[in-house]
Amino acid sequence: MTLGTLVEALALGLLEGLTEFIPVSSTAHLLLAAHFIGFESTGKAFEVLIQLGAVLAILVVYFQRFLRVALQLPTNPGARRFVLGIVLAFLPAAVLGVLLHGFIKSVLFESPVTICAALIFGGVVLIVLDRIAFKPRYNNAMGFPLKTAFGIGVFQCLALIPGMSRSGSTIVGGLVLGADKRSAAEFSFFLALPTMLGAFVYDFWKNRSALSLDDGLLIAVGFVAAFCAALLVIRWLLDFVSRHGYAVFGWWRIAVGLAGLAGVMLGY
């Protein structure tokens, strides 16, 4: 392992933290960036495991709210409904992710063309939806009905395709099912906790015998960088989407997808 490899891991970690919670697909950005700079990770574990660093930033930002929910669980039906809603939203992608893990990692993760196509398609969807005058029925991410939470979880299954974006899929699901722009993004934050923790544990277990100390150091560098960058994004994103919506992210996705396809066609 060289200093250059450590710098690449740091840069990829920052990229992960900056893109995890905006609907542009952090996985697509990581895989495309790694592809074009020639960064190789064992079993693509780096790209999955450092995502937990970004997700843990949610615990810092929302610590008091989560603590309040935990303390109220025995007595407050609303707190219990929120936790059950997160569990129901987590299950669809968790089950499909386990069943399709091999195909996703060995086929979809290795296809820059598929990733770029998913980026472009998701970008078009965001732009179209941002122009629709939805009439939101819900503005509290911790008070969604259970059927709405489960429906958002079904949408999250789209994110098993690299490039579709976990946050993008869940935000679109929230908007379609009646959430306003801010609460859709916030529920996506909350759902990221069990989803990415599950992905971390499962992927680590699957790659445990192949990972070396060098791999561990690279993952640690990327993990910390992702955590720090995500703290900034979480605090900024909710106010931004409340004022400006999601179209800008759609255009960004399309630009990155087209640039990626051009790079692939040119043989990079």
Coordinates of C-alpha atoms in Angstrom, one line a residue:
M1 CA 0.0 0.0 0.0
T2 CA 1.4 3.4 -1.0
L3 CA 0.7 7.0 0.2
G4 CA -1.1 7.5 -3.1
T5 CA -3.5 4.7 -2.3
L6 CA -4.2 6.3 1.1
V7 CA -4.9 9.6 -0.5
E8 CA -7.3 7.9 -2.9
A9 CA -9.1 6.2 0.0
L10 CA -9.4 9.6 1.7
A11 CA -10.8 11.3 -1.4
L12 CA -13.3 8.4 -2.0
G13 CA -14.4 8.7 1.7
L14 CA -15.0 12.4 1.3
L15 CA -16.9 11.7 -1.9
E16 CA -19.1 9.1 -0.1
G17 CA -19.9 11.5 2.7
L18 CA -20.8 14.3 0.4
T19 CA -23.1 12.1 -1.8
E20 CA -24.7 9.6 0.6
F21 CA -27.7 11.7 1.6
I22 CA -28.3 13.6 -1.6
P23 CA -30.2 11.7 -4.3
V24 CA -27.3 11.3 -6.7
S25 CA -26.2 7.7 -5.7
S26 CA -23.0 7.7 -3.6
T27 CA -22.4 4.1 -4.7
A28 CA -22.4 5.2 -8.4
H29 CA -20.0 8.0 -7.7
L30 CA -17.7 5.8 -5.7
L31 CA -17.7 3.0 -8.3
L32 CA -17.2 5.3 -11.2
A33 CA -14.5 7.3 -9.4
A34 CA -12.7 4.1 -8.3
H35 CA -12.9 2.8 -11.9
F36 CA -11.4 5.8 -13.5
I37 CA -8.6 6.3 -11.0
G38 CA -7.8 2.6 -10.9
F39 CA -8.6 2.1 -7.2
E40 CA -9.1 -1.6 -6.5
S41 CA -10.7 -2.9 -3.3
T42 CA -11.1 -6.5 -2.1
G43 CA -14.5 -7.8 -3.1
K44 CA -15.7 -4.1 -3.5
A45 CA -15.9 -4.1 0.3
F46 CA -14.4 -0.6 0.6
E47 CA -17.2 1.0 -1.3
V48 CA -19.8 -0.7 0.9
L49 CA -18.2 -0.6 4.3
I50 CA -17.3 3.1 4.4
Q51 CA -20.9 4.0 3.8
L52 CA -21.6 3.3 7.5
G53 CA -19.2 6.2 8.4
A54 CA -21.6 8.6 6.6
V55 CA -24.6 7.0 8.2
L56 CA -23.3 7.3 11.7
A57 CA -23.3 11.0 11.2
I58 CA -27.1 10.8 11.5
L59 CA -26.7 9.5 15.0
V60 CA -24.7 12.6 15.9
V61 CA -27.2 15.1 14.3
Y62 CA -30.3 13.3 15.6
F63 CA -29.0 12.0 18.9
Q64 CA -31.4 13.8 21.1
R65 CA -34.4 12.9 19.1
F66 CA -33.4 9.2 18.9
L67 CA -32.8 9.2 22.7
R68 CA -36.2 10.7 23.3
V69 CA -37.8 8.0 21.2
A70 CA -35.9 5.3 23.0
L71 CA -37.0 6.6 26.4
Q72 CA -40.7 6.9 25.3
L73 CA -40.9 3.5 23.7
P74 CA -42.6 1.9 26.8
T75 CA -45.3 4.5 27.1
N76 CA -45.7 6.4 23.8
P77 CA -47.6 4.7 20.9
G78 CA -46.2 7.3 18.5
A79 CA -42.6 6.3 19.4
R80 CA -43.4 2.6 18.9
R81 CA -45.1 3.3 15.6
F82 CA -42.1 5.2 14.4
V83 CA -39.7 2.3 15.2
L84 CA -42.1 -0.2 13.7
G85 CA -42.3 1.9 10.6
I86 CA -38.5 2.0 10.2
V87 CA -38.4 -1.8 10.6
L88 CA -41.1 -2.3 8.0
A89 CA -39.4 0.0 5.6
F90 CA -36.1 -1.7 6.1
L91 CA -37.3 -5.3 5.4
P92 CA -38.0 -5.3 1.6
A93 CA -34.5 -4.2 0.6
A94 CA -32.9 -6.3 3.3
V95 CA -34.5 -9.5 2.1
L96 CA -33.8 -8.8 -1.6
G97 CA -30.3 -7.6 -0.8
V98 CA -29.4 -10.9 0.8
L99 CA -31.0 -13.0 -2.0
L100 CA -29.3 -11.0 -4.7
H101 CA -26.0 -10.1 -3.0
G102 CA -23.8 -12.2 -5.3
F103 CA -25.4 -10.9 -8.5
I104 CA -25.2 -7.3 -7.3
K105 CA -21.6 -7.4 -6.3
S106 CA -20.2 -9.6 -9.1
V107 CA -22.3 -8.2 -12.0
L108 CA -24.0 -4.9 -11.4
F109 CA -21.0 -3.4 -9.4
E110 CA -18.7 -4.3 -12.3
S111 CA -20.8 -2.6 -15.0
P112 CA -20.1 1.1 -15.5
V113 CA -22.6 1.3 -18.3
T114 CA -25.4 0.0 -16.1
I115 CA -24.4 2.4 -13.4
C116 CA -24.4 5.4 -15.8
A117 CA -27.7 4.4 -17.3
A118 CA -29.2 4.2 -13.8
L119 CA -27.9 7.6 -12.9
I120 CA -29.4 9.2 -16.1
F121 CA -32.8 7.4 -15.6
G122 CA -33.0 8.5 -11.9
G123 CA -32.0 12.0 -12.9
V124 CA -34.9 12.3 -15.4
V125 CA -37.3 10.9 -12.7
L126 CA -36.2 13.5 -10.2
I127 CA -36.6 16.4 -12.7
V128 CA -40.1 15.2 -13.7
L129 CA -41.3 14.7 -10.2
D130 CA -39.9 18.1 -9.0
R131 CA -42.2 19.7 -11.6
I132 CA -45.4 17.9 -10.3
A133 CA -47.5 19.9 -7.9
F134 CA -47.9 17.3 -5.3
K135 CA -50.3 18.0 -2.4
P136 CA -48.4 16.6 0.6
R137 CA -50.4 14.8 3.3
Y138 CA -47.5 14.3 5.7
N139 CA -44.9 16.7 7.0
N140 CA -43.5 14.8 10.0
A141 CA -41.0 12.1 9.2
M142 CA -41.5 10.4 12.6
G143 CA -45.3 10.2 12.1
F144 CA -45.7 8.5 8.8
P145 CA -48.5 5.8 8.7
L146 CA -47.1 2.3 8.7
K147 CA -48.3 1.6 5.1
T148 CA -46.5 4.7 3.9
A149 CA -43.3 3.6 5.6
F150 CA -43.5 0.2 4.1
G151 CA -44.2 1.7 0.7
I152 CA -41.1 3.8 0.9
G153 CA -39.2 0.6 1.8
V154 CA -40.5 -1.0 -1.4
F155 CA -39.1 1.9 -3.3
Q156 CA -35.8 1.5 -1.6
C157 CA -35.4 -1.9 -3.4
L158 CA -34.6 0.1 -6.5
A159 CA -31.4 1.2 -4.9
L160 CA -30.1 -2.4 -5.1
I161 CA -29.2 -1.3 -8.7
P162 CA -26.0 0.7 -8.4
G163 CA -26.7 4.2 -9.7
M164 CA -30.4 4.3 -8.7
S165 CA -29.5 5.9 -5.2
R166 CA -30.8 4.7 -1.9
S167 CA -31.7 8.2 -0.8
G168 CA -33.1 9.1 -4.3
S169 CA -35.3 6.0 -4.3
T170 CA -36.7 6.6 -0.8
I171 CA -37.2 10.3 -1.4
V172 CA -39.1 9.6 -4.6
G173 CA -41.1 7.0 -2.7
G174 CA -41.9 9.5 0.0
L175 CA -43.0 12.2 -2.4
V176 CA -45.2 9.8 -4.4
L177 CA -46.8 8.5 -1.2
G178 CA -47.7 11.9 0.2
A179 CA -44.7 13.3 2.1
D180 CA -43.5 16.8 1.6
K181 CA -40.0 17.4 0.4
R182 CA -38.4 18.0 3.8
S183 CA -40.0 15.0 5.6
A184 CA -39.2 12.7 2.6
A185 CA -35.5 13.5 2.9
E186 CA -35.6 13.2 6.7
F187 CA -37.3 9.8 6.6
S188 CA -34.6 8.7 4.1
F189 CA -32.0 9.7 6.7
F190 CA -33.7 7.6 9.4
L191 CA -34.1 4.6 7.1
A192 CA -30.4 4.8 6.2
L193 CA -29.4 3.7 9.8
P194 CA -30.7 0.0 9.7
T195 CA -30.2 -0.3 6.0
M196 CA -26.5 0.6 5.9
L197 CA -25.8 -1.1 9.2
G198 CA -27.2 -4.3 7.8
A199 CA -25.2 -3.8 4.6
F200 CA -22.1 -3.2 6.6
V201 CA -22.4 -6.3 8.8
Y202 CA -23.4 -8.6 5.9
D203 CA -20.7 -7.4 3.5
F204 CA -18.0 -7.5 6.2
W205 CA -19.1 -11.1 7.1
K206 CA -19.0 -12.2 3.5
N207 CA -15.5 -10.7 3.0
R208 CA -14.0 -11.3 6.4
S209 CA -11.5 -13.9 5.3
A210 CA -10.3 -12.0 2.3
L211 CA -9.7 -8.6 4.0
S212 CA -6.1 -7.8 5.0
L213 CA -4.7 -5.2 7.4
D214 CA -4.0 -2.9 4.4
D215 CA -7.7 -3.2 3.5
G216 CA -8.6 -2.4 7.0
L217 CA -6.5 0.8 7.1
L218 CA -8.0 2.0 3.8
I219 CA -11.5 1.3 5.0
A220 CA -10.7 3.2 8.3
V221 CA -9.5 6.2 6.4
G222 CA -12.5 6.2 4.1
F223 CA -14.8 5.6 7.0
V224 CA -13.6 8.7 9.0
A225 CA -13.6 10.9 5.9
A226 CA -17.1 9.9 5.0
F227 CA -18.4 10.6 8.6
C228 CA -16.9 14.1 8.6
A229 CA -18.2 15.0 5.2
A230 CA -21.7 13.7 5.9
L231 CA -22.0 15.8 9.0
L232 CA -21.9 18.9 6.8
V233 CA -24.3 17.6 4.2
I234 CA -27.0 16.5 6.7
R235 CA -27.1 19.9 8.3
W236 CA -27.4 21.7 4.9
L237 CA -29.6 19.4 2.9
L238 CA -33.0 19.7 4.6
D239 CA -33.1 23.5 4.2
F240 CA -31.9 23.3 0.6
V241 CA -34.5 20.9 -0.6
S242 CA -37.3 22.8 1.3
R243 CA -36.4 25.9 -0.7
H244 CA -35.1 24.5 -4.1
G245 CA -36.4 21.0 -4.5
Y246 CA -34.6 18.1 -6.2
A247 CA -34.3 19.1 -9.9
V248 CA -30.7 20.3 -9.4
F249 CA -29.7 16.8 -8.3
G250 CA -31.5 15.3 -11.3
W251 CA -29.4 17.4 -13.7
W252 CA -26.2 16.5 -11.8
R253 CA -27.0 12.8 -12.1
I254 CA -27.5 13.2 -15.8
A255 CA -24.3 15.1 -16.3
V256 CA -22.3 12.5 -14.3
G257 CA -24.0 9.6 -16.1
L258 CA -23.2 11.1 -19.5
A259 CA -19.6 11.8 -18.5
G260 CA -19.2 8.3 -17.3
L261 CA -20.6 6.8 -20.5
A262 CA -18.2 9.0 -22.5
G263 CA -15.3 7.8 -20.5
V264 CA -16.3 4.2 -21.0
M265 CA -16.7 4.7 -24.7
L266 CA -13.3 6.3 -24.9
G267 CA -11.7 3.3 -23.2
Y268 CA -10.9 4.7 -19.8

